[in-house]
Coordinates of C-alpha atoms and ligand atoms in Angstrom, one line a residue:
M224 CA 0.0 0.0 0.0
S225 CA 1.2 3.5 -0.8
V226 CA 2.4 5.8 2.0
N227 CA -0.4 8.1 1.2
G228 CA -2.9 5.2 1.4
R229 CA -1.4 4.2 4.7
I230 CA -1.6 7.7 6.2
L231 CA -5.1 8.1 4.9
L232 CA -6.1 4.7 6.4
F233 CA -4.5 5.6 9.6
A234 CA -6.2 9.0 9.6
V235 CA -9.6 7.5 8.9
V236 CA -9.1 4.8 11.6
A237 CA -7.9 7.5 14.1
I238 CA -10.7 9.9 13.2
G239 CA -13.2 7.0 13.4
I240 CA -12.0 5.8 16.7
T241 CA -11.8 9.3 18.1
A242 CA -15.3 10.0 16.8
I243 CA -16.6 6.9 18.4
L244 CA -14.8 7.6 21.6
A245 CA -15.9 11.2 21.6
G246 CA -19.5 10.2 20.9
T247 CA -19.4 7.6 23.6
A248 CA -17.8 10.2 26.0
L249 CA -20.5 12.8 25.0
Y250 CA -23.3 10.3 25.5
T251 CA -21.8 9.1 28.8
T252 CA -21.4 12.7 30.0
R253 CA -24.9 13.6 29.0
M254 CA -26.2 10.5 30.7
D255 CA -24.2 11.4 33.7
R256 CA -25.7 14.9 33.8
Q257 CA -29.2 13.6 33.3
I258 CA -28.8 11.0 36.0
R259 CA -27.4 13.7 38.3
E260 CA -30.4 16.0 37.5
R261 CA -32.8 13.1 37.9
V262 CA -31.2 12.2 41.2
I263 CA -31.5 15.8 42.4
A264 CA -35.1 15.9 41.3
S265 CA -35.9 12.6 43.1
Q266 CA -34.1 13.8 46.2
N267 CA -36.1 17.0 46.0
Q268 CA -39.3 15.0 45.7
L269 CA -38.3 12.9 48.6
E270 CA -37.5 16.0 50.6
S271 CA -40.9 17.5 49.7
L272 CA -42.6 14.3 50.8
S273 CA -40.6 14.3 54.0
R274 CA -41.4 17.9 54.6
L275 CA -45.1 17.2 54.0
K276 CA -44.9 14.2 56.3
A277 CA -42.9 16.1 58.9
G278 CA -45.6 18.9 58.9
I279 CA -48.4 16.5 60.1
W280 CA -47.6 16.4 63.8
P281 CA -46.8 20.1 64.0
F282 CA -50.2 20.8 62.3
L283 CA -52.0 18.6 64.8
N284 CA -50.1 20.1 67.7
A285 CA -50.8 23.6 66.5
L286 CA -54.6 22.8 66.1
S287 CA -54.5 21.3 69.6
R288 CA -52.8 24.4 71.0
L289 CA -55.1 26.8 69.2
R290 CA -58.2 24.9 70.5
E291 CA -56.7 25.0 73.9
Q292 CA -56.2 28.7 73.6
G293 CA -59.7 29.1 72.0
Q294 CA -58.3 30.7 68.9
D295 CA -59.4 30.4 65.3
T296 CA -57.7 27.5 63.4
T297 CA -58.8 28.7 60.0
A298 CA -55.7 30.8 59.6
L299 CA -53.5 27.9 60.5
L300 CA -55.3 25.8 58.0
Q301 CA -54.8 28.4 55.3
E302 CA -51.2 28.9 56.2
R303 CA -50.5 25.1 56.2
A304 CA -52.5 24.6 53.0
T305 CA -50.4 27.3 51.3
R306 CA -47.2 25.4 52.4
V307 CA -48.7 22.2 51.0
L308 CA -49.5 23.9 47.8
A309 CA -46.0 25.3 47.6
E310 CA -44.7 21.8 48.0
Q311 CA -47.1 20.7 45.3
T312 CA -45.6 23.4 43.0
Q313 CA -42.2 22.3 43.9
L314 CA -43.1 18.7 43.2
S315 CA -44.6 19.6 39.9
L316 CA -41.5 21.5 38.9
N317 CA -39.3 18.5 40.0
L318 CA -41.6 16.3 38.0
E319 CA -41.3 18.5 34.9
Q320 CA -37.5 18.5 35.2
E321 CA -37.5 14.8 35.8
E322 CA -39.6 14.2 32.7
E323 CA -37.3 16.5 30.6
E324 CA -34.3 14.4 31.7
I325 CA -36.1 11.2 31.2
N326 CA -37.0 12.1 27.6
G327 CA -33.3 11.7 26.6
M328 CA -32.8 8.4 28.6
G329 CA -34.1 5.7 26.4
E330 CA -33.6 2.8 28.8
F331 CA -35.1 4.6 31.9
K332 CA -38.8 3.7 32.5
P333 CA -40.5 6.3 34.7
R334 CA -43.5 5.4 36.8
A335 CA -46.7 6.0 35.0
R336 CA -49.0 8.9 36.1
E337 CA -46.6 10.1 38.8
D338 CA -47.9 13.7 38.5
E339 CA -51.4 12.5 39.0
E340 CA -50.3 10.5 42.0
F341 CA -48.7 13.5 43.6
N342 CA -51.8 15.6 42.9
Q343 CA -54.1 13.0 44.4
I344 CA -51.8 12.8 47.5
I345 CA -51.8 16.6 47.8
Q346 CA -55.5 16.8 47.3
A347 CA -56.0 14.0 49.9
L348 CA -53.7 15.8 52.3
L349 CA -55.5 19.1 51.9
R350 CA -58.9 17.3 52.3
W351 CA -57.6 15.6 55.5
M352 CA -56.3 18.9 56.8
E353 CA -59.6 20.7 56.1
R354 CA -61.6 17.8 57.7
T355 CA -59.2 17.7 60.7
E356 CA -59.3 21.5 61.2
E357 CA -63.2 21.5 60.9
K358 CA -63.5 18.8 63.5
V359 CA -61.1 20.6 65.8
R360 CA -63.0 23.9 65.2
Q361 CA -66.5 22.4 65.8
D362 CA -65.3 20.6 68.9
S363 CA -64.3 23.7 70.8
G364 CA -63.8 23.1 74.4
R365 CA -60.8 25.2 75.4
K366 CA -58.8 22.2 76.1
P367 CA -55.9 20.5 74.2
L368 CA -56.7 17.6 71.9
P369 CA -56.7 14.4 73.7
P370 CA -53.8 12.1 72.5
E371 CA -56.4 9.4 71.4
E372 CA -58.1 12.0 69.2
E373 CA -54.9 13.3 67.9
W374 CA -53.7 9.7 67.2
G375 CA -57.1 9.1 65.5
F376 CA -56.5 12.1 63.2
Y377 CA -53.0 10.8 62.5
Q378 CA -54.4 7.4 61.7
D379 CA -56.9 9.0 59.3
Y380 CA -53.9 10.8 57.7
E381 CA -52.0 7.4 57.5
K382 CA -55.0 5.7 56.0
E383 CA -55.8 8.4 53.4
V384 CA -52.4 9.9 52.6
G385 CA -49.5 8.5 54.6
Q386 CA -49.6 5.0 53.1
R387 CA -49.8 6.3 49.6
M388 CA -47.1 8.8 50.3
T389 CA -44.9 6.0 51.8
S390 CA -45.4 3.8 48.7
I391 CA -44.6 6.8 46.5
E392 CA -41.5 7.5 48.6
A393 CA -40.5 3.8 48.3
A394 CA -40.9 4.0 44.6
E395 CA -38.9 7.2 44.5
R396 CA -36.2 5.7 46.6
E397 CA -36.1 2.7 44.3
E398 CA -35.8 5.1 41.3
L399 CA -33.0 6.9 43.1
E400 CA -31.1 3.6 43.8
W401 CA -31.5 2.7 40.1
M402 CA -30.2 6.1 39.2
Q403 CA -27.3 5.7 41.5
R404 CA -26.5 2.3 40.1
R405 CA -26.8 3.8 36.6
W406 CA -24.6 6.7 37.7
D407 CA -21.9 4.2 39.0
L408 CA -22.2 2.2 35.8
N409 CA -21.8 5.4 33.8
M410 CA -18.8 6.4 35.8
A411 CA -17.3 2.9 35.2
R412 CA -18.0 3.4 31.5
L413 CA -16.3 6.7 31.6
V414 CA -13.3 5.3 33.4
L415 CA -13.2 2.4 30.9
L416 CA -13.6 4.9 28.0
T417 CA -10.7 6.9 29.4
K418 CA -8.6 3.7 29.6
V419 CA -9.7 2.7 26.1
V420 CA -8.8 6.2 24.8
A421 CA -5.4 6.0 26.4
L422 CA -4.9 2.5 25.2
G423 CA -6.2 3.3 21.8
S424 CA -3.9 6.2 21.5
I425 CA -1.0 4.0 22.4
V426 CA -2.1 1.3 20.0
L427 CA -2.6 3.8 17.3
N428 CA 0.8 5.4 17.9
I429 CA 2.4 2.0 17.9
A430 CA 0.5 1.1 14.7
L431 CA 1.6 4.4 13.2
A432 CA 5.2 3.8 14.2
L433 CA 5.1 0.1 13.1
F434 CA 3.3 0.4 9.8
I435 CA 4.2 3.8 8.6
L436 CA 6.9 5.7 10.5
L437 CA 9.4 2.9 11.0
P438 CA 9.3 1.6 7.4
L439 CA 9.2 5.3 6.2
R440 CA 12.2 6.1 8.5
S441 CA 14.1 3.1 7.3
S442 CA 13.4 3.8 3.7
L443 CA 14.2 7.5 4.1
R444 CA 17.5 6.5 5.8
T445 CA 18.4 4.2 3.0
L446 CA 17.4 6.9 0.5
R447 CA 19.5 9.5 2.4
T448 CA 22.5 7.2 2.6
T449 CA 22.1 6.4 -1.1
A450 CA 21.7 10.1 -2.0
E451 CA 24.8 10.9 0.0
G452 CA 26.7 8.2 -1.8
V453 CA 25.5 9.6 -5.1
G454 CA 26.5 13.0 -3.9
R455 CA 30.0 11.6 -3.2
G456 CA 30.1 10.2 -6.7
D457 CA 29.2 6.6 -5.9
F458 CA 26.7 5.8 -8.6
E459 CA 26.9 2.0 -8.2
V460 CA 23.7 1.9 -6.1
A461 CA 20.7 -0.4 -6.5
L462 CA 17.9 0.3 -4.0
P463 CA 15.4 -2.4 -3.4
A464 CA 12.4 -1.1 -5.3
R465 CA 9.6 -3.0 -3.6
G466 CA 6.0 -2.2 -4.4
N467 CA 4.5 0.7 -6.2
D468 CA 4.1 3.0 -3.3
E469 CA 5.9 6.4 -3.1
L470 CA 9.0 4.9 -1.6
G471 CA 9.1 2.2 -4.2
L472 CA 8.7 4.9 -6.9
L473 CA 11.3 7.0 -5.2
A474 CA 13.7 4.1 -5.0
Q475 CA 13.1 3.4 -8.7
A476 CA 13.6 7.1 -9.5
M477 CA 16.8 7.0 -7.5
N478 CA 18.0 3.9 -9.2
R479 CA 17.2 5.4 -12.6
M480 CA 19.0 8.6 -11.6
A481 CA 22.0 6.7 -10.4
S482 CA 22.0 4.6 -13.6
E483 CA 21.7 7.8 -15.7
L484 CA 24.5 9.5 -13.7
R485 CA 26.6 6.3 -14.1
G486 CA 26.0 6.4 -17.8
T487 CA 26.7 10.1 -17.9
L488 CA 29.9 9.6 -15.9
Q489 CA 31.0 6.8 -18.1
E490 CA 30.3 8.9 -21.2
K491 CA 32.2 11.8 -19.6
Q492 CA 35.1 9.6 -18.8
R493 CA 35.0 8.2 -22.3
L494 CA 35.0 11.8 -23.6
L495 CA 37.8 12.8 -21.3
E496 CA 39.9 9.8 -22.4
A497 CA 39.1 10.6 -26.0
E498 CA 40.0 14.2 -25.4
A499 CA 43.2 13.2 -23.6
E500 CA 44.1 10.9 -26.4
A501 CA 43.3 13.6 -28.9
S502 CA 45.4 16.1 -26.9
E503 CA 48.2 13.6 -26.7
R504 CA 47.9 12.9 -30.4
E505 CA 47.8 16.6 -31.0
A506 CA 50.7 17.1 -28.7
R507 CA 52.6 14.4 -30.5
R508 CA 51.7 15.9 -33.8
Y509 CA 52.5 19.3 -32.6
S510 CA 55.8 18.1 -31.1
A511 CA 56.6 16.4 -34.4
M512 CA 55.6 19.5 -36.3
L513 CA 57.7 21.5 -33.8
E514 CA 60.7 19.2 -34.3
E515 CA 60.2 19.4 -38.0
T516 CA 59.9 23.2 -37.8
V517 CA 63.0 23.4 -35.6
R518 CA 64.8 21.1 -38.0
A519 CA 63.7 23.2 -40.9
R520 CA 64.6 26.4 -39.1
T521 CA 67.9 25.0 -38.0
A522 CA 68.6 24.0 -41.6
E523 CA 67.5 27.5 -42.7
L524 CA 69.7 29.0 -40.0
E525 CA 72.6 26.8 -41.1
T526 CA 71.9 27.8 -44.7
A527 CA 71.6 31.4 -43.6
N528 CA 74.8 31.0 -41.5
H529 CA 76.5 29.5 -44.5
Q530 CA 75.3 32.3 -46.6
L531 CA 76.4 34.7 -44.0
E532 CA 79.8 33.1 -43.9
E533 CA 79.9 33.3 -47.7
S534 CA 78.7 36.9 -47.5
L535 CA 81.3 37.6 -44.9
Q536 CA 83.9 35.9 -47.1
Q537 CA 82.6 37.9 -50.0
L538 CA 82.6 41.0 -48.0
R539 CA 86.2 40.3 -46.9
L540 CA 87.0 39.6 -50.6
T541 CA 85.2 42.7 -51.6
Q542 CA 87.0 44.6 -48.9
S543 CA 90.3 43.3 -50.1
Q544 CA 89.2 44.1 -53.6
L545 CA 88.2 47.5 -52.6
L546 CA 91.5 48.0 -50.9
F547 CA 93.1 46.5 -53.9
A548 CA 91.1 48.7 -56.2
D549 CA 92.0 51.7 -54.0
R550 CA 95.6 50.8 -54.4
M551 CA 95.1 50.1 -58.0
A552 CA 93.5 53.4 -58.5
A553 CA 96.4 55.1 -56.8
V554 CA 98.8 53.0 -58.8
G555 CA 96.7 53.6 -61.9
R556 CA 96.9 57.3 -61.4
L557 CA 100.6 57.1 -60.7
A558 CA 101.1 54.8 -63.6
A559 CA 99.0 56.9 -65.9
G560 CA 101.1 59.9 -65.0
V561 CA 104.4 58.1 -65.1
G562 CA 103.4 56.3 -68.4
H563 CA 102.3 59.5 -69.9
E564 CA 105.6 61.1 -68.9
I565 CA 107.7 58.1 -70.0
N566 CA 105.8 57.3 -73.2
N567 CA 107.0 60.3 -75.3
P568 CA 110.7 60.2 -74.4
L569 CA 110.5 56.5 -74.6
S570 CA 109.1 56.7 -78.1
Y571 CA 112.0 59.1 -79.0
I572 CA 114.5 56.7 -77.4
L573 CA 113.0 53.7 -79.3
S574 CA 112.7 55.4 -82.6
N575 CA 116.3 56.8 -82.2
L576 CA 117.5 53.4 -81.1
R577 CA 115.8 51.8 -84.1
F578 CA 117.4 54.5 -86.3
I579 CA 120.9 53.9 -84.8
Q580 CA 120.4 50.2 -85.2
R581 CA 119.3 50.6 -88.8
E582 CA 122.2 53.0 -89.5
L583 CA 124.7 50.6 -87.9
G584 CA 123.4 47.9 -90.0
R585 CA 124.2 49.6 -93.2
E586 CA 127.3 48.7 -95.3
E587 CA 128.8 52.1 -94.8
A588 CA 128.9 51.5 -91.1
A589 CA 130.8 48.3 -91.5
R590 CA 134.0 50.2 -91.5
L591 CA 133.4 51.7 -88.1
P592 CA 136.0 50.2 -85.7
E593 CA 133.6 49.5 -82.8
R594 CA 130.6 48.8 -84.8
E595 CA 129.8 45.4 -83.3
E596 CA 130.1 46.7 -79.7
M597 CA 128.0 49.7 -80.6
L598 CA 125.4 47.4 -82.3
T599 CA 125.3 45.2 -79.2
A600 CA 124.9 48.2 -76.9
V601 CA 122.2 49.6 -79.1
N602 CA 120.4 46.3 -79.1
D603 CA 120.6 46.1 -75.3
A604 CA 119.4 49.6 -75.0
R605 CA 116.5 48.8 -77.4
D606 CA 115.7 45.7 -75.3
G607 CA 115.7 47.8 -72.2
A608 CA 113.6 50.5 -73.8
E609 CA 111.1 47.9 -75.0
R610 CA 111.0 46.4 -71.6
V611 CA 110.2 49.8 -70.2
R612 CA 107.6 50.2 -72.9
D613 CA 106.1 46.8 -71.8
I614 CA 106.0 47.9 -68.2
V615 CA 104.4 51.1 -69.1
Q616 CA 101.9 49.2 -71.2
E617 CA 101.2 46.9 -68.2
L618 CA 100.8 49.9 -66.0
K619 CA 98.3 51.3 -68.5
T620 CA 96.4 48.0 -68.4
L621 CA 96.4 48.1 -64.6
S622 CA 95.1 51.6 -64.6
R623 CA 92.5 51.3 -67.4
P624 CA 91.2 47.7 -67.5
D625 CA 87.9 48.8 -68.9
E626 CA 89.5 49.8 -72.1
L627 CA 89.6 46.1 -73.2
T628 CA 87.7 45.3 -76.4
L629 CA 85.6 42.2 -76.0
G630 CA 84.7 39.4 -78.4
P631 CA 84.2 35.6 -78.4
V632 CA 87.3 33.8 -77.2
D633 CA 88.1 30.1 -77.5
L634 CA 90.1 29.6 -74.4
R635 CA 91.8 26.4 -75.6
T636 CA 93.3 28.3 -78.5
V637 CA 94.4 31.1 -76.2
V638 CA 96.0 28.6 -73.7
Q639 CA 97.7 26.8 -76.5
G640 CA 99.2 30.1 -77.8
S641 CA 100.5 31.0 -74.3
L642 CA 102.0 27.5 -73.9
R643 CA 103.8 27.9 -77.2
I644 CA 105.3 31.2 -76.1
A645 CA 106.2 29.9 -72.6
S646 CA 107.7 26.6 -73.9
Q647 CA 111.1 28.1 -73.9
E648 CA 110.9 28.9 -70.3
L649 CA 109.3 25.6 -69.3
R650 CA 111.7 23.4 -71.2
G651 CA 114.2 21.9 -68.9
R652 CA 112.1 22.6 -65.8
A653 CA 109.0 20.5 -66.1
R654 CA 106.8 18.2 -68.1
V655 CA 103.9 20.1 -69.6
V656 CA 100.6 18.2 -69.3
E657 CA 97.7 19.6 -71.3
D658 CA 94.3 18.5 -70.2
F659 CA 91.8 20.3 -72.5
Q660 CA 88.1 19.6 -72.9
E661 CA 85.5 21.0 -75.2
V662 CA 84.4 24.3 -73.7
P663 CA 82.0 27.0 -74.9
T664 CA 83.5 30.3 -76.0
I665 CA 83.5 33.2 -73.6
Q666 CA 83.2 36.9 -74.1
G667 CA 86.6 38.4 -73.5
N668 CA 89.8 39.8 -74.9
G669 CA 92.0 37.1 -76.4
P670 CA 95.4 38.8 -76.2
R671 CA 94.8 39.9 -72.6
L672 CA 93.7 36.4 -71.6
G673 CA 96.7 35.0 -73.4
Q674 CA 98.9 37.4 -71.4
V675 CA 97.2 36.2 -68.2
V676 CA 97.8 32.5 -68.9
L677 CA 101.4 33.2 -70.1
N678 CA 102.1 35.1 -66.9
L679 CA 100.9 32.1 -64.9
L680 CA 103.0 29.7 -67.0
I681 CA 106.1 31.8 -66.6
N682 CA 105.5 32.1 -62.8
A683 CA 105.1 28.3 -62.7
A684 CA 108.3 27.8 -64.6
H685 CA 110.1 30.2 -62.3
A686 CA 108.9 28.3 -59.3
I687 CA 110.7 25.1 -60.5
E688 CA 114.4 24.8 -60.4
P689 CA 115.8 23.9 -63.8
G690 CA 117.4 20.6 -64.5
R691 CA 114.9 18.1 -63.1
A692 CA 112.2 18.3 -65.8
E693 CA 111.1 14.7 -65.4
E694 CA 110.4 15.1 -61.7
N695 CA 108.3 18.2 -62.1
E696 CA 105.1 18.9 -63.9
V697 CA 103.2 21.9 -65.1
R698 CA 99.6 20.9 -65.8
V699 CA 97.2 23.1 -67.7
L700 CA 93.5 22.2 -67.5
V701 CA 90.6 23.7 -69.5
R702 CA 87.2 22.6 -68.4
A703 CA 83.6 23.6 -68.4
S704 CA 82.3 24.2 -64.9
G705 CA 78.6 23.6 -65.1
S706 CA 76.9 25.3 -67.9
K707 CA 77.7 28.8 -66.9
S708 CA 81.4 29.1 -66.6
V709 CA 84.7 27.8 -67.8
I710 CA 87.8 27.2 -65.8
V711 CA 91.5 27.3 -66.7
V712 CA 93.8 25.8 -64.1
V713 CA 97.6 26.2 -64.1
S714 CA 99.3 24.0 -61.5
D715 CA 102.9 23.3 -60.8
T716 CA 105.0 21.1 -58.5
G717 CA 107.3 24.1 -57.7
S718 CA 108.4 25.7 -54.5
G719 CA 104.9 26.8 -53.4
I720 CA 104.1 30.1 -51.8
P721 CA 104.4 30.6 -48.0
P722 CA 101.2 31.6 -46.3
E723 CA 102.4 35.0 -45.3
N724 CA 103.0 35.8 -49.0
L725 CA 99.8 34.2 -50.3
E726 CA 97.7 37.2 -49.4
R727 CA 100.1 39.7 -51.0
I728 CA 101.0 38.1 -54.3
F729 CA 98.2 40.0 -56.1
E730 CA 99.5 43.3 -54.8
P731 CA 101.2 45.4 -57.5
F732 CA 105.0 45.4 -57.2
F733 CA 105.0 42.5 -54.8
T734 CA 107.7 40.1 -55.9
T735 CA 110.1 37.7 -54.4
K736 CA 112.3 37.6 -57.4
P737 CA 115.6 39.3 -57.6
V738 CA 115.8 42.9 -59.0
G739 CA 115.7 42.8 -62.7
M740 CA 113.9 39.5 -62.8
G741 CA 110.4 40.5 -61.6
T742 CA 108.4 43.6 -61.4
G743 CA 105.7 42.3 -59.2
L744 CA 103.0 43.5 -61.6
G745 CA 102.2 40.1 -63.3
L746 CA 99.6 38.7 -60.9
S747 CA 98.0 42.0 -60.2
V748 CA 97.6 42.7 -63.9
C749 CA 96.2 39.1 -64.3
R750 CA 93.6 39.6 -61.6
T751 CA 92.7 43.0 -63.0
I752 CA 92.1 41.5 -66.4
I753 CA 90.1 38.5 -65.1
L754 CA 88.0 40.7 -62.8
S755 CA 87.3 43.1 -65.7
L756 CA 85.9 40.1 -67.6
G757 CA 83.6 39.1 -64.7
G758 CA 85.7 36.2 -63.6
T759 CA 87.8 35.2 -60.6
L760 CA 91.4 34.3 -60.1
E761 CA 92.1 32.1 -57.0
V762 CA 95.2 30.4 -55.7
E763 CA 96.0 27.4 -53.6
S764 CA 99.6 26.7 -52.6
E765 CA 101.6 24.6 -50.3
V766 CA 105.3 25.2 -49.7
G767 CA 107.4 22.4 -51.2
R768 CA 104.5 20.9 -53.1
G769 CA 103.5 23.5 -55.6
S770 CA 100.8 26.0 -56.5
T771 CA 97.5 25.9 -58.4
F772 CA 96.0 29.0 -60.0
R773 CA 92.4 28.8 -61.0
I774 CA 90.7 31.2 -63.5
T775 CA 86.9 31.1 -63.6
L776 CA 85.2 32.9 -66.5
P777 CA 81.6 33.2 -67.3
T778 CA 80.4 31.7 -70.6
G779 CA 79.1 33.8 -73.4
G780 CA 75.4 33.2 -72.8
D781 CA 75.3 34.2 -69.1
Q782 CA 78.2 36.5 -69.2
T783 CA 77.7 39.5 -67.2
A784 CA 78.9 42.9 -68.3
P785 CA 82.6 43.3 -67.6
T786 CA 83.2 45.2 -64.5
A787 CA 86.3 47.0 -63.6
P788 CA 87.5 47.3 -60.0
Q789 CA 85.7 50.4 -58.7
E790 CA 87.6 53.1 -57.1
P791 CA 86.2 54.0 -53.7
G792 CA 83.9 56.8 -53.9
T793 CA 83.4 56.5 -57.7
Ligands
LIG182 P1 106.9 38.7 -60.7 O1 106.7 37.5 -61.4 O2 107.4 39.8 -61.5 O3 107.5 38.5 -59.4 P2 104.2 38.4 -60.2 O4 103.1 39.3 -59.7 O5 103.9 37.6 -61.4 O6 105.4 39.2 -60.2 O7 104.4 37.4 -59.0 C1 104.5 37.8 -57.7 C2 105.2 36.8 -56.9 O8 104.4 35.7 -56.7 C3 106.3 36.2 -57.4 O9 107.5 37.0 -57.1 C4 106.5 34.9 -56.7 O10 107.1 35.0 -55.4 C5 105.1 34.5 -56.5 N1 104.7 33.5 -57.4 C6 103.9 33.8 -58.5 N2 103.6 32.6 -59.1 C7 104.2 31.6 -58.4 C8 104.3 30.2 -58.5 N3 103.7 29.5 -59.5 N4 105.1 29.5 -57.7 C9 105.7 30.2 -56.6 N5 105.6 31.5 -56.4 C10 104.9 32.2 -57.3

């Protein structure tokens, strides 16, 4: 049964019992009151009857005394009759009250015609009093009533009134006893009712506790414990869901809620795990991406670093080239001035020397005694002057490299020409190895390039002591380097260049050769020419093992415009 039903049933039973008990109590109390009123009325009647009885002898005595005194007894009669009538009124009232009370008492049977009885008694009493007073009044003798006469009057009274009064009294007393028994019974009922009420309350309370409160308390405690468990996150609960009452429904709802929470928790955990897995995967991916980025950035940085190093190298080279160009500019200005100053007198000297040489070669001059010595001296002077002219020419080249006229040049032909010219110097010093490959033509100036290669070959020859030609080698290599440039390499197995000199060999007038043998202009002129053609001239050397000079020139297709070393500020 549902809790509501139980409470309702309990309430109905409680109200019913209470109503029954209250009704019984009300009835019993009413009965009690009626009995009490009835008892009082009976007692009043008995008292009235007693008073009437008690008034008989005083009435006779008073008549006797009045007769003795010779006084009128009529007044006494009236006065006594009035009292009797008053008692009659009192009795009537009592009877009315008694009847009122008796009307509500179903089981009480009143005596029939009680009022009539009382009236008859009163009438009989009044008649006896009138008769007695009349007899006393007619028999006047100024003497008290004799006791036998007085007793005779009383016996008349007993016969006419007293016996009936006594029987009524007896009946009234019987009624009174019945009432008292009834009153006792009522009181016993009331006590029993009180006990029943107390016991009923206890029983009801016990029933309430046993059938409603205790199971309710137990179920609520279980529910509370379960709810606290659920609150703490323990969703593994299964309440016994007995019956279809509110507690059963509540237990079912709690089980359903716990089950849903369990499902939600599992779902949440699954989501969290998936999220964690996704985060981990993302972190791994991010980490891999980061590593890849770092690797790429490192590679970029390395490349940038490399480029920076190259730029630094280039800057250093440019700086040295600028310094070189600065010096070259100074030298160029000097050379231009000196060359200009030297050129005119030199042309006179040469033309005069050529004239003298020509004149000395004539037949007429054959007679001159020191003609041969003079011819030799003139020849030497002419060699010297031509050498000066060459130096001036080189100085001019050094100072004005941009004056070169450019055209397509086959480097192999150029190199072969230079080798032919240098063969005299190379012979007896080293084997010459030619390693030529097919190369594209370049844009350049053939004679100047020939001058460069020749200078390198002469330097190579000078680096090798003569006499051990088989042990030494001068190798000349012509190759294409990729599709955009051509290289010419001149290497020897000569003395090599010490590191301290390696940085200075391209400076103008730097030479390690004895005076008269070298001017120190060769390599600087070579570099000037190569740079003016957009190429580079590099050297590697090791003392005791030889040197390698590498010319790199751009091919015709990608050739950049020749650039001359710039003077600072120009
Ligand atoms: P020069 O030949 O008049 O001395 P260069 O400018 O041609 O002037 O050469 C400068 C110097 O470089 C030389 O004096 C020499 O010391 C050094 N040199 C050049 N080429 C070689 C080489 N192949 N082997 C050794 N030293 C060399």
